[in-house]
Each structure stands twice: as C-alpha cells, then as structure tokens.
Amino acid sequence: MLEKNDREFQKAKIEWEKNTLDPALSKYSERKDGFQTTSGIKKERIYTNEDLSDSDYVEDLGFPGDYPYTRGVQPTMYRGKFWTMRQYAGFGTAEESNNRYRMLLDQGQTGLSVAFDLPTQIGYDSDDPISYGEVGKVGVAIDSLEDFEILFKGISLDKVSTSMTINAPASVMLAMYIAAAEKQGVGTDYISGTIQNDILKEYVARGTYIFPPEPSIRLITNVFEFCSENVPNWNTISISGYHIREAGSTAAQEVGFTLANAIAYVETAVKAGLDIDKFAPRLSFFFNVHNDFCEEIAKFRCARRLWAKIMKYRFKAENPNSMKLRFHAQTGGSTLTAQQPLNNIVRVTLQAMAAVAGGVQSLHTNSFDEALALPTEVSAGIALKTQQIIAHESGIADVVDAMGGSFYIEKLTEKIEEKSEEYIEKIDSMGGMIKAIDSGYVQREIQRSAYEYQLEIENNDRIIVGVNEFRVSEEDKHDLLKIDMSVQDNQIAKLKKLREKRDNNAVSEKLRQLRDAAETDVNLMPLIIDNVKNYATLGEICNTLREVFGEYRDTAGI
Amino acid sequence: MKEPIRILVGKPGLDGHDRGAKVISSALKDAGMEVIYTGIRQTPEQIVNTAIQEDVEAIGLSILSGAHNILLPKIVELLDKNGAGNIKVFAGGVIPDEDIEFLKDNGISDVFTPGSSLERVVDVIKQTLNRE
C-alpha cells in the first residue's frame, strides 16, 4: 500500500514539475534566486511528506506532555489554561513601578515581571558615584528591603507569580523577595516566580556581570540547593537565549548557545553533589521571538526536543519534569523600528502568534514605542491587549501544537536541531561553555551574525518596512516616558535616612559573617537573607562579595 | 595620501548592549578607519583617557540606557578640560529626538538614532572630519 502511494506520489510530482511548475517558471522567475532562514537554512519551494520520510512520529514528536515534548510540555496546553501574560515593567522609584504593576494587574495581566535599573543589576547602591545618571532609568531602583516592601505594596505575594530580571545579584533579590513575602505573612512554600540568575549569557551578550565565572556559578548553585529545600515553587534560573538573539545571533545559535549554557549549569550543580531530579525540574528558559514566523515556531519545538534528549541521555535524568523545557518568551526588541512606530504593533502580533504556536508558557509582548523609550501606559496597554486578542479571538489556542505536522515546520524543526547540535558539539570540543566564552568564540560568532544581518539591510537584501523601503516623512511627535533626575535624588535621600535609622552594628556584623562564609564553600543564601532582613543594602552586600570574589573584566575585542 | 581616520568607539555608563557598538566598529573598519573599541561599562574618565592616549580624531559613543543627557556632555567637558576639545564626538543609540538638540548644543557633533544606515554614519564622520 505504502509503496503504491509512493509510486503514485513520485509520478504526480514529476508531472506537476513538468506540466505546471516549469511553464510558470519560464514565464515568471521567482523573486530571488534562493530563499533562506536567518539561520542560513535553505528554504525549498515546497515541502511534502517526502521530506518527513526519515522521521518517526512516536520517537521524534510523541504526544503533548510526553517525551520528547516536541508538541508541548502539557497534555492539553492552552485548552486547559492560557499562557501567563507577563509584561516586563519597572522604572523610576518603587512607588511608580508599584502603580504600573497594579495598572497591569487591573487590566488582566496574570503575572509580574520586574525590570531593575542598571545600578541594581550590577550591585551598586543609588548613591554610588558610578550610578550617577543611571538611577531608575531602565528599570526600578532597589537599594534595600525597604524598596521591595514598597514595590509590592497591596499585591499579595501568594497570589501572583513574579519574574525578576536579575542575574549577578539574583541571590540578593530572591532574599529580598522572601523577606518581603514574610513581612506580608506569606511563607516560602507559597511564593512563586522566577529569577533570571543566568550569568553566562551576561558575559557574552548582556553585560551585567559582577564576579568572575567560578564564584558566580557557585552563587547560582547555592540558589538551586536552597530553593529545592525551601522554595518549592520558585524557578531558580531562566536560561536565556533572548539576549543572545538580541545581540545578533541567528535562531539556531540562540538554541545552541542557550542549551550549552544550560549544560554548564547542570554540570556544575551535579559536580557540587546536587541530585539532578531534585533541581532540574525548576530550571526554566527564556527565548526571543523574531519575525520569521515558521522558523521561530520550529525553534521552540526543536529546543524542547533537544533539551529532553540532553537531560535523558547526557545527564541520565529520570524524572519527566527534569526533561521538560518550560520557557518564557519575549518579542524581539531589536526588530522594533523607530520609524513608523505603530507598525511595531503588527510585528509584535506576528511574533506573539509564533510564540503561542510554539507552545510558550509565559509571554511578554513589546510595546510599539520601545525603539524610542520605555513604554507609556497607553503602549503597554496595547501590548497586553495583543496577547488577549490572540488568546481569545484568534482560535490558535484551542488546538495543541496547531502547526505540528506541517511538512515545512517539521523539516525546519529537524534542521534547526541539527544546527544547534553542531554548536553544542563544537562547544563541548572546546572544553565547555566557560572555556568557549573565555576564548571569545561565542562572542565572535554572535558578532559575525549581527554584522551580516546589518549588511543585508544595508544592501537591501532584507527589507524592513519603514527603514530601508516604504519610507514616509514623519512629523508627528509621540508621547514618550521620561525619567527625570528627581528619581535619583529621592533614592539617595531615602538611602541616607535608612542608614541613619537601622541598627548599623547589626549590619556590620552580618556583613562580616557573609564575608567569612564567602571564603568557605557553605551555602550563602541563609546569610544573604539575614543581611537583607537587617536592611543591609544591595551595594553593601555585593561590595562585601566583591572583596572576596573579585570582579570580572571583559577582554573586549572586535 | 592622508592617514586613515583613528576613531574610538566606546560605551559609557552601565549599559551592556554592545551589538550596535560592535556593528558600527566593523563598518568603520570596513570603511578604512582605525577603530579602537573600549568595551562596555566605561566611565567618562576612562573614555577620555583612552581617547587621548590613543590619539584619536573622533569618538563614537553608543548608549541605550537613557543616561545620555548626563554622560555625553560630561565626556565633552572632560575632553575640553584635558586640552582635547578638538576631538569630535558622535553618539548613537536609543536617543529621543527632543534630546538631540540638547546634545548638539553640548558639543556632540551628530547623533545617530535607530535605523540609521551604516553608510550614512561613515559619511557623516568623514564629512565632519573633512576627510572625504
């Protein structure tokens, strides 16, 4: 039967080429000589079941909620519950950010996502000279537990899940969250959320590192261990391809480098004696969504399959939850244009559709004005509505993995997986991710892709509407959110008061204990929590650790 | 034949997004310039010291953190103070239109916003330095 089908297929295909395709091509050539994805994968004219002849349904796709999770990590996906709509927000003071969070929750947002300003992300207090001009600019300024108490005022921490984009000082922010929850009467069993806590991508793509890799990964492992015993619903890390992609990588590099980072964390934790099936279920991922609709859907599907295989075969995990790649996605910031900014609403919609079709667990949609400034209340509202329209009106959420089985999507899923695996193998052969970063390999690969992409735009090989084609003269001004210097002044004044009213002897003693412990290999989390509760500031805690761990310096090169 | 243009590309402040700075550096190199790239997280003092040490004619500053109105004029001021006021300073990044005039009034030669073509960046730098 199958053979007969195959013979008929081949016959029909040859006839189509001869009678239909060739005459059309001889009259009208195609728009380009060849088409390819951003990862350099050749796009054929058409895909058929012939392209799937090597694939095995049960082994390669399986059913949703079952290994290898290609079709999704839950059996019913969004038929049960929609993804979490989680908009990244935060700016200025804790009071202002608290207002924005309450506005988003009132509009139906289902999870919080905290953006911190750069001094906070790099472990400096607002009154540190190096913070000058940066306080409250790209996120909220946090100096002590006092700020956290204000940030979550009126928001019950047992009712929302909170994601915090914090890496080098992730342990300190988690400690503050735990302490703030405790003040609300909420115990560690009842809080849920995520800290990004992914330092390796900071060295290659995002830049908010403090300490060298070794002590940084020790802090990460401390968090894994502490949470597996005390904070059962906390995602201890969000291993992030987002920033790697924003820095200019291709989709395949995004998957390859992110999973290679993940491998490095798992290896370190296993080496430290942690039980893989205890900590791995709390690992989570964070990916980008760009414009090539099918490539992005395929990317998410292949990432799930590849991670499941890595956990099962490389790390011998047995708990199915260790093998499930759960991820947050954000639409691609670098795809937004400053020209004709309203067009970005359409880009964001396409990208968000791809994330949902790709089986995302939580999603941030960018606001249309983010190539110009931080989002206003209006633009942030539209971004959230975009997700609600996709969820309730598009119909895409009613079927699990609606794009699965498309000849093209399945082939692309295989191709991206192959390419990502090549990167992982290459990094393995260099001795692992830390060595690959040390040698500058990952940075160079990303940089090369970024430059090639820009040259495509420059040469009009890639059209960006409103940028290198379809330009119009634009006169109208947009309302932009501005952060003024009063934020910094207020923050510094608050800090001064805090240092006057707290028990400074207790703080010095706690910081001394932390310094001593950092010299040994005990878990630092309990001491960090202790410090935070005594209102030691973020800067004081990080400076204490700087004394012991030293600081990372980038050996820049282009 | 004139010597190639020597230009420092730097990232002032705490912002780590260096894609733009690196792409611009590559484009300036391809256009025949000698590029010294400082890497991320540079203070105004570090940038000015490197510029003077490396004897550059121009500085390109990439900044996406919103701290441009504070950090960029500070760099121009430090250059002047150190007798290097002849070094031309360009800026690029997420900089709203309404800040561009302020920056130009404070000694920034030109500002490149998102979507600027590499060709234009190269041309403007050459024209400003009278090196076409």
XYZ file of C-alpha atoms in Angstrom, chain A residues 125-389:
265
model
C 23.547 51.461 45.510
C 21.878 54.559 44.072
C 24.345 56.795 45.919
C 27.422 55.080 44.483
C 29.229 57.579 42.189
C 29.200 55.002 39.382
C 25.394 55.017 39.420
C 25.215 58.698 38.550
C 22.746 59.319 35.729
C 21.511 55.714 35.595
C 19.241 55.540 38.644
C 15.706 54.452 37.766
C 16.358 54.737 34.016
C 15.873 51.249 32.536
C 14.044 49.793 35.497
C 13.212 50.337 39.114
C 15.934 51.364 41.570
C 16.285 48.955 44.503
C 18.694 49.587 47.351
C 17.235 47.713 50.287
C 14.334 45.626 51.539
C 12.554 48.920 52.221
C 12.228 49.459 48.438
C 10.906 45.929 47.972
C 8.232 46.462 50.575
C 7.007 49.483 48.590
C 7.358 47.715 45.227
C 4.855 45.018 46.204
C 2.591 47.103 48.403
C -1.021 45.995 48.004
C -0.027 42.974 45.904
C -0.387 39.650 47.722
C 2.733 37.654 47.024
C 0.895 34.368 47.454
C -1.488 35.397 44.641
C 0.887 36.459 41.852
C 3.956 34.842 40.398
C 6.821 37.254 39.925
C 9.664 37.095 37.483
C 12.735 39.191 38.194
C 15.281 40.032 35.531
C 18.286 39.920 37.760
C 21.481 37.968 37.282
C 24.703 38.738 39.132
C 22.849 39.770 42.340
C 19.966 37.302 41.819
C 20.562 35.686 45.204
C 20.144 39.060 46.920
C 16.910 39.917 45.067
C 15.470 36.496 45.861
C 16.406 37.078 49.503
C 14.581 40.418 49.431
C 11.520 38.796 47.860
C 11.476 36.089 50.521
C 11.830 38.727 53.253
C 9.127 40.975 51.732
C 6.757 37.997 51.478
C 7.469 37.066 55.090
C 6.526 40.599 56.139
C 3.182 40.061 54.368
C 2.830 36.803 56.295
C 3.494 34.649 53.230
C 5.901 31.748 53.736
C 8.427 30.423 51.231
C 6.138 27.486 50.407
C 3.565 29.876 48.981
C 5.596 32.242 46.817
C 6.201 31.516 43.161
C 8.236 33.149 40.464
C 11.499 33.211 38.607
C 14.879 34.864 38.897
C 16.872 35.078 35.690
C 20.097 34.132 37.502
C 21.825 33.272 34.195
C 25.303 34.743 34.415
C 26.923 33.022 31.430
C 24.914 34.950 28.869
C 25.859 38.170 30.666
C 29.490 37.588 29.703
C 28.611 37.091 26.027
C 25.581 39.243 25.382
C 24.155 41.454 28.091
C 26.972 42.773 30.209
C 25.579 42.966 33.755
C 28.201 40.719 35.337
C 29.928 41.438 38.642
C 32.093 38.493 39.675
C 34.225 36.064 37.614
C 32.501 32.889 36.325
C 33.534 30.487 39.099
C 32.139 32.319 42.159
C 29.165 33.438 40.053
C 28.216 29.855 39.299
C 28.768 28.955 42.939
C 26.101 31.518 43.888
C 23.778 30.021 41.276
C 24.302 26.533 42.655
C 23.633 27.884 46.175
C 20.277 29.162 44.933
C 19.433 25.805 43.291
C 20.138 23.998 46.521
C 18.408 26.472 48.816
C 15.241 26.578 46.716
C 14.995 22.831 46.215
C 14.749 22.590 50.005
C 12.874 25.772 50.917
C 11.121 27.449 47.984
C 9.481 24.614 46.046
C 7.609 26.776 43.511
C 10.486 29.005 42.517
C 12.131 28.799 39.083
C 15.729 29.125 40.158
C 17.102 30.161 36.794
C 15.802 31.342 33.468
C 18.430 30.252 30.986
C 18.207 32.937 28.396
C 18.606 32.898 24.664
C 16.726 36.184 24.488
C 19.746 38.418 24.891
C 21.952 36.222 22.732
C 19.446 36.732 19.911
C 19.153 40.448 20.633
C 22.926 40.696 20.409
C 22.571 39.479 16.843
C 22.681 35.676 16.811
C 20.651 33.507 14.477
C 17.782 31.310 15.671
C 19.980 28.192 15.612
C 22.748 29.953 17.560
C 20.136 31.086 20.080
C 19.145 27.487 20.771
C 22.684 26.093 20.588
C 24.327 28.635 22.893
C 21.442 28.682 25.373
C 21.391 24.916 25.776
C 25.194 24.922 26.018
C 24.876 27.409 28.908
C 22.246 25.163 30.477
C 24.584 22.177 30.210
C 27.279 24.164 32.049
C 24.918 24.959 34.948
C 23.689 21.399 35.246
C 27.231 20.016 35.168
C 28.324 22.388 37.944
C 25.355 21.548 40.137
C 25.813 17.796 39.637
C 29.502 18.167 40.458
C 28.542 20.012 43.661
C 26.592 16.910 44.659
C 23.039 18.049 43.915
C 20.526 15.429 42.777
C 19.603 16.195 39.182
C 15.982 15.156 39.540
C 15.616 17.483 42.506
C 16.874 20.715 40.964
C 16.341 20.230 37.205
C 12.526 20.462 37.340
C 12.939 24.091 38.487
C 15.148 25.123 35.556
C 13.331 27.366 33.092
C 14.225 29.006 29.812
C 13.719 32.336 28.117
C 13.713 32.784 24.347
C 13.260 35.534 21.817
C 10.631 35.610 19.051
C 11.599 37.240 15.794
C 9.765 37.775 12.525
C 10.408 34.602 10.502
C 7.166 33.029 11.640
C 7.807 29.381 10.779
C 11.451 29.387 11.809
C 10.504 30.692 15.238
C 7.801 28.067 15.768
C 10.230 25.357 14.689
C 12.882 26.805 17.006
C 10.739 26.368 20.101
C 9.725 22.844 19.121
C 13.305 21.769 18.461
C 14.567 23.370 21.688
C 12.107 21.243 23.669
C 13.098 18.041 21.886
C 16.811 18.696 22.139
C 16.679 19.541 25.849
C 14.628 16.425 26.602
C 17.252 14.283 24.875
C 20.136 16.054 26.633
C 18.543 15.525 30.043
C 17.688 11.910 29.372
C 20.858 10.695 27.693
C 23.603 13.067 28.754
C 22.564 13.630 32.364
C 20.547 10.432 32.893
C 17.635 12.301 34.432
C 14.696 10.066 35.274
C 12.058 12.496 36.491
C 9.981 13.583 33.443
C 9.835 17.099 34.913
C 13.613 17.322 34.577
C 13.259 16.827 30.821
C 10.557 19.407 30.143
C 11.805 22.639 28.680
C 9.431 25.273 30.018
C 10.006 28.735 28.623
C 9.101 32.376 28.755
C 9.326 34.338 25.519
C 9.575 37.984 24.676
C 9.037 39.501 21.266
C 12.242 40.748 19.650
C 13.243 44.207 20.837
C 15.765 44.585 18.037
C 13.040 44.050 15.409
C 11.216 47.185 16.514
C 11.725 50.252 14.375
C 11.906 53.867 15.459
C 10.409 54.734 12.067
C 6.606 54.443 11.770
C 6.428 53.027 15.308
C 2.786 51.948 15.055
C 3.918 49.269 12.564
C 5.568 47.600 15.542
C 2.142 46.563 16.839
C 1.876 44.326 13.766
C 5.379 42.918 14.193
C 4.676 42.150 17.838
C 1.419 40.391 16.888
C 3.181 38.142 14.368
C 5.895 37.311 16.858
C 3.455 36.640 19.679
C 1.469 34.320 17.398
C 4.662 32.375 16.695
C 5.405 32.084 20.422
C 1.912 30.740 21.107
C 2.066 28.360 18.147
C 5.449 27.297 19.527
C 3.999 26.369 22.923
C 5.171 29.187 25.210
C 4.471 29.096 28.987
C 4.633 32.816 29.597
C 4.931 35.736 27.241
C 5.934 39.382 27.165
C 4.822 41.422 24.169
C 6.839 44.556 23.471
C 5.257 47.975 23.267
C 5.342 49.787 19.940
C 7.384 52.721 21.235
C 10.293 50.769 22.704
C 12.743 51.686 19.948
C 12.295 55.237 21.236
C 11.966 54.971 25.007
C 10.374 52.967 27.810
C 6.684 52.230 27.157
C 3.954 54.629 28.217
C 0.778 53.452 29.925
C -1.038 53.503 26.552
C 1.543 51.490 24.616
C 1.985 48.986 27.466
C -1.784 48.505 27.487
C -1.912 47.745 23.738
C 0.901 45.222 24.111
C -1.059 43.324 26.744
C -4.271 43.512 24.680
C -2.382 41.942 21.775
C -1.942 38.792 23.841
C -5.546 38.819 24.958
C -6.728 39.048 21.332
